Amino acid sequence: MSEKFKALMITNENGDYKSKFELIGLEDLPDHPVLIDVAYSTVNYKDGLALTGKGGKVVRNFPMVGGVDLSGTVIESRSDKFSEGDRVLVNGWGLSETQWGGFSQKQRINPDYLTKVPESFSLEEVMAIGTAGYTAMLCILALEDMHITPKKGKIIVTGASGGVGSISVAILAKLGYEVSACTGRLEEEDYLKALGAKEVIDRNSFNRDARPLERGRWAGAVDSVGSKILSTIISETMEGGVVTACGNAAGIDLPTNVLPFILRGVSLLGINSNTCPSERRTQAWKRLEVDLNRKTLLGMTSVESFDRLPEIAKHIVNGKIRGRVVIDVNS
């Protein structure tokens, strides 16, 4: 028997949904070619849903080791893509859904899911970014692909004090965009303006039944909440504007209409960070190296012990987490 190590296991026995720490061995891990000594993971909204059971069918196979993200060092490899000592990370690819994830001190991973950590980043920094920050960069790349430049007008970011929102605000501001931060936590105004937001808007002003077309205010948007808030933003988007949608914290419904799309040429772009192709992931991480200020990243990040993870999962689902939380799985 191999030496035991710690993992946070999610189980569901006849509707009795639980997440608890267990000691497991290498023989318990999936039979994938690359064995990783995990250093850090992180807590995304999706992780909170998976650990608390509030996410419906986020977890599809049981038992499941949670954790959408991980960073660490390759211990063993049966793949010619990676060698012992390589620093690697994973974002998404079904981790914590159908594949065992990063809330474990060791993990075996399909090499197709791995990305080499950019040289200038530490293992902790790439988890401070995590799926949330990588998704934010995918949204910004999508805006750029559609030629939404700073000269086109304001960009609105919803869920602005959360992970995707905080990093989106910081990067967009650094790139020269005029950013409006939409949040339900107005007490975070100073924090958001320190990230670069020009104004902070109460999300309640968007959580309403919008008219088919409202006054055009936004050249672009990064939305992580969905539902009526996304619908209102679409109705307020200017001619030729682009809205990127990457989350559903407020709900999966979208009570909108066709007029913004056919009368203003508004584009609604869905951002799928989970199974995004490797080439696009690499592009996003290269841009994060350049466009995300490390001091800003440090200021929005806290590092917590493995034992605090269940508590933090509850907080993120209840909208009580600001910025990013890194989990040191060995503390």
PDB file of C-alpha atoms in Angstrom, residues 22-141:
ATOM      1  CA  GLU A  22     -10.453  11.407   3.262  1.00  0.00           C
ATOM      2  CA  LEU A  23      -7.035   9.769   3.231  1.00  0.00           C
ATOM      3  CA  ILE A  24      -6.432   7.943  -0.052  1.00  0.00           C
ATOM      4  CA  GLY A  25      -3.475   6.314  -1.807  1.00  0.00           C
ATOM      5  CA  LEU A  26      -2.001   6.308  -5.307  1.00  0.00           C
ATOM      6  CA  GLU A  27      -3.905   3.089  -6.019  1.00  0.00           C
ATOM      7  CA  ASP A  28      -7.179   5.022  -5.543  1.00  0.00           C
ATOM      8  CA  LEU A  29      -6.405   7.639  -8.200  1.00  0.00           C
ATOM      9  CA  PRO A  30      -7.655   7.381 -11.794  1.00  0.00           C
ATOM     10  CA  ASP A  31      -5.392   5.524 -14.221  1.00  0.00           C
ATOM     11  CA  HIS A  32      -4.172   8.532 -16.207  1.00  0.00           C
ATOM     12  CA  PRO A  33      -0.630   8.848 -17.594  1.00  0.00           C
ATOM     13  CA  VAL A  34       0.614  11.861 -15.586  1.00  0.00           C
ATOM     14  CA  LEU A  35       0.990  11.856 -11.800  1.00  0.00           C
ATOM     15  CA  ILE A  36       1.155  15.327 -10.237  1.00  0.00           C
ATOM     16  CA  ASP A  37       2.331  16.477  -6.838  1.00  0.00           C
ATOM     17  CA  VAL A  38      -0.368  19.127  -6.338  1.00  0.00           C
ATOM     18  CA  ALA A  39       0.750  22.388  -4.731  1.00  0.00           C
ATOM     19  CA  TYR A  40      -2.297  24.647  -5.014  1.00  0.00           C
ATOM     20  CA  SER A  41      -5.898  24.728  -6.107  1.00  0.00           C
ATOM     21  CA  THR A  42      -8.450  27.499  -5.941  1.00  0.00           C
ATOM     22  CA  VAL A  43     -12.124  28.155  -5.249  1.00  0.00           C
ATOM     23  CA  ASN A  44     -14.391  29.170  -8.119  1.00  0.00           C
ATOM     24  CA  TYR A  45     -18.157  29.642  -7.936  1.00  0.00           C
ATOM     25  CA  LYS A  46     -18.546  26.258  -9.642  1.00  0.00           C
ATOM     26  CA  ASP A  47     -16.441  24.668  -6.885  1.00  0.00           C
ATOM     27  CA  GLY A  48     -18.758  26.148  -4.295  1.00  0.00           C
ATOM     28  CA  LEU A  49     -21.768  24.656  -6.057  1.00  0.00           C
ATOM     29  CA  ALA A  50     -20.096  21.252  -6.303  1.00  0.00           C
ATOM     30  CA  LEU A  51     -19.041  21.090  -2.641  1.00  0.00           C
ATOM     31  CA  THR A  52     -22.301  22.378  -1.174  1.00  0.00           C
ATOM     32  CA  GLY A  53     -24.578  20.404  -3.466  1.00  0.00           C
ATOM     33  CA  LYS A  54     -26.377  23.564  -4.555  1.00  0.00           C
ATOM     34  CA  GLY A  55     -25.280  23.144  -8.145  1.00  0.00           C
ATOM     35  CA  GLY A  56     -27.739  20.449  -9.102  1.00  0.00           C
ATOM     36  CA  LYS A  57     -25.810  18.185 -11.439  1.00  0.00           C
ATOM     37  CA  VAL A  58     -22.379  19.842 -11.404  1.00  0.00           C
ATOM     38  CA  VAL A  59     -20.941  16.553 -10.135  1.00  0.00           C
ATOM     39  CA  ARG A  60     -21.935  13.737 -12.457  1.00  0.00           C
ATOM     40  CA  ASN A  61     -19.900  10.813 -11.157  1.00  0.00           C
ATOM     41  CA  PHE A  62     -19.524   9.719  -7.537  1.00  0.00           C
ATOM     42  CA  PRO A  63     -17.379   9.502  -5.532  1.00  0.00           C
ATOM     43  CA  MET A  64     -15.668  12.645  -6.843  1.00  0.00           C
ATOM     44  CA  VAL A  65     -12.601  14.580  -5.765  1.00  0.00           C
ATOM     45  CA  GLY A  66     -13.608  18.233  -6.162  1.00  0.00           C
ATOM     46  CA  GLY A  67     -11.604  21.108  -7.588  1.00  0.00           C
ATOM     47  CA  VAL A  68     -11.848  22.636 -11.070  1.00  0.00           C
ATOM     48  CA  ASP A  69      -8.213  23.824 -10.973  1.00  0.00           C
ATOM     49  CA  LEU A  70      -4.812  22.614  -9.862  1.00  0.00           C
ATOM     50  CA  SER A  71      -1.148  23.500 -10.191  1.00  0.00           C
ATOM     51  CA  GLY A  72       1.807  21.346  -9.303  1.00  0.00           C
ATOM     52  CA  THR A  73       4.833  19.386 -10.450  1.00  0.00           C
ATOM     53  CA  VAL A  74       4.943  16.187 -12.507  1.00  0.00           C
ATOM     54  CA  ILE A  75       6.189  13.214 -10.440  1.00  0.00           C
ATOM     55  CA  GLU A  76       5.740  10.476 -13.048  1.00  0.00           C
ATOM     56  CA  SER A  77       4.740  10.521 -16.705  1.00  0.00           C
ATOM     57  CA  ARG A  78       3.856   7.887 -19.276  1.00  0.00           C
ATOM     58  CA  SER A  79       3.290  10.665 -21.817  1.00  0.00           C
ATOM     59  CA  ASP A  80       5.887  12.073 -24.206  1.00  0.00           C
ATOM     60  CA  LYS A  81       4.281  15.514 -23.720  1.00  0.00           C
ATOM     61  CA  PHE A  82       5.415  15.924 -20.097  1.00  0.00           C
ATOM     62  CA  SER A  83       8.410  14.903 -18.028  1.00  0.00           C
ATOM     63  CA  GLU A  84       9.216  14.560 -14.347  1.00  0.00           C
ATOM     64  CA  GLY A  85       9.790  18.018 -12.864  1.00  0.00           C
ATOM     65  CA  ASP A  86       7.540  19.905 -15.312  1.00  0.00           C
ATOM     66  CA  ARG A  87       5.380  22.588 -13.690  1.00  0.00           C
ATOM     67  CA  VAL A  88       1.808  22.178 -14.915  1.00  0.00           C
ATOM     68  CA  LEU A  89      -1.703  23.502 -14.406  1.00  0.00           C
ATOM     69  CA  VAL A  90      -5.229  22.425 -15.241  1.00  0.00           C
ATOM     70  CA  ASN A  91      -8.332  24.577 -15.740  1.00  0.00           C
ATOM     71  CA  GLY A  92     -11.629  22.797 -16.292  1.00  0.00           C
ATOM     72  CA  TRP A  93     -11.720  19.832 -18.689  1.00  0.00           C
ATOM     73  CA  GLY A  94     -14.462  18.253 -16.574  1.00  0.00           C
ATOM     74  CA  LEU A  95     -12.496  18.285 -13.310  1.00  0.00           C
ATOM     75  CA  SER A  96     -14.928  18.014 -10.372  1.00  0.00           C
ATOM     76  CA  GLU A  97     -17.660  16.952 -12.833  1.00  0.00           C
ATOM     77  CA  THR A  98     -16.595  13.749 -14.561  1.00  0.00           C
ATOM     78  CA  GLN A  99     -12.855  13.786 -13.720  1.00  0.00           C
ATOM     79  CA  TRP A 100     -11.220  13.819 -10.296  1.00  0.00           C
ATOM     80  CA  GLY A 101      -9.972  17.316  -9.535  1.00  0.00           C
ATOM     81  CA  GLY A 102      -7.516  19.493  -7.687  1.00  0.00           C
ATOM     82  CA  PHE A 103      -8.667  19.161  -4.073  1.00  0.00           C
ATOM     83  CA  SER A 104      -6.118  16.423  -3.489  1.00  0.00           C
ATOM     84  CA  GLN A 105      -2.454  16.440  -2.559  1.00  0.00           C
ATOM     85  CA  LYS A 106      -1.708  14.174  -5.526  1.00  0.00           C
ATOM     86  CA  GLN A 107      -3.642  13.571  -8.710  1.00  0.00           C
ATOM     87  CA  ARG A 108      -3.370  11.673 -11.995  1.00  0.00           C
ATOM     88  CA  ILE A 109      -4.394  13.664 -15.079  1.00  0.00           C
ATOM     89  CA  ASN A 110      -4.898  13.060 -18.792  1.00  0.00           C
ATOM     90  CA  PRO A 111      -1.941  14.835 -20.494  1.00  0.00           C
ATOM     91  CA  ASP A 112      -4.329  16.440 -23.006  1.00  0.00           C
ATOM     92  CA  TYR A 113      -5.743  18.483 -20.112  1.00  0.00           C
ATOM     93  CA  LEU A 114      -2.402  19.862 -18.924  1.00  0.00           C
ATOM     94  CA  THR A 115      -0.847  23.243 -19.685  1.00  0.00           C
ATOM     95  CA  LYS A 116       2.745  24.064 -18.827  1.00  0.00           C
ATOM     96  CA  VAL A 117       2.961  26.899 -16.326  1.00  0.00           C
ATOM     97  CA  PRO A 118       4.330  30.035 -18.030  1.00  0.00           C
ATOM     98  CA  GLU A 119       7.902  30.664 -16.898  1.00  0.00           C
ATOM     99  CA  SER A 120       7.216  34.001 -15.228  1.00  0.00           C
ATOM    100  CA  PHE A 121       4.380  32.651 -13.037  1.00  0.00           C
ATOM    101  CA  SER A 122       4.694  30.765  -9.766  1.00  0.00           C
ATOM    102  CA  LEU A 123       2.445  27.795  -8.994  1.00  0.00           C
ATOM    103  CA  GLU A 124       0.614  29.998  -6.504  1.00  0.00           C
ATOM    104  CA  GLU A 125       0.087  32.823  -9.010  1.00  0.00           C
ATOM    105  CA  VAL A 126      -1.484  30.592 -11.669  1.00  0.00           C
ATOM    106  CA  MET A 127      -4.016  29.456  -9.082  1.00  0.00           C
ATOM    107  CA  ALA A 128      -4.629  33.057  -8.004  1.00  0.00           C
ATOM    108  CA  ILE A 129      -5.688  33.445 -11.626  1.00  0.00           C
ATOM    109  CA  GLY A 130      -7.316  30.015 -11.949  1.00  0.00           C
ATOM    110  CA  THR A 131     -10.341  29.268 -14.082  1.00  0.00           C
ATOM    111  CA  ALA A 132     -11.878  32.611 -13.093  1.00  0.00           C
ATOM    112  CA  GLY A 133      -8.977  34.674 -14.419  1.00  0.00           C
ATOM    113  CA  TYR A 134      -8.398  32.500 -17.450  1.00  0.00           C
ATOM    114  CA  THR A 135     -12.115  32.834 -18.278  1.00  0.00           C
ATOM    115  CA  ALA A 136     -11.863  36.609 -17.885  1.00  0.00           C
ATOM    116  CA  MET A 137      -9.028  36.617 -20.414  1.00  0.00           C
ATOM    117  CA  LEU A 138     -11.079  34.493 -22.825  1.00  0.00           C
ATOM    118  CA  CYS A 139     -13.862  37.101 -22.608  1.00  0.00           C
ATOM    119  CA  ILE A 140     -11.424  39.918 -23.324  1.00  0.00           C
ATOM    120  CA  LEU A 141      -9.909  38.040 -26.268  1.00  0.00           C
TER     121      LEU A 141
END
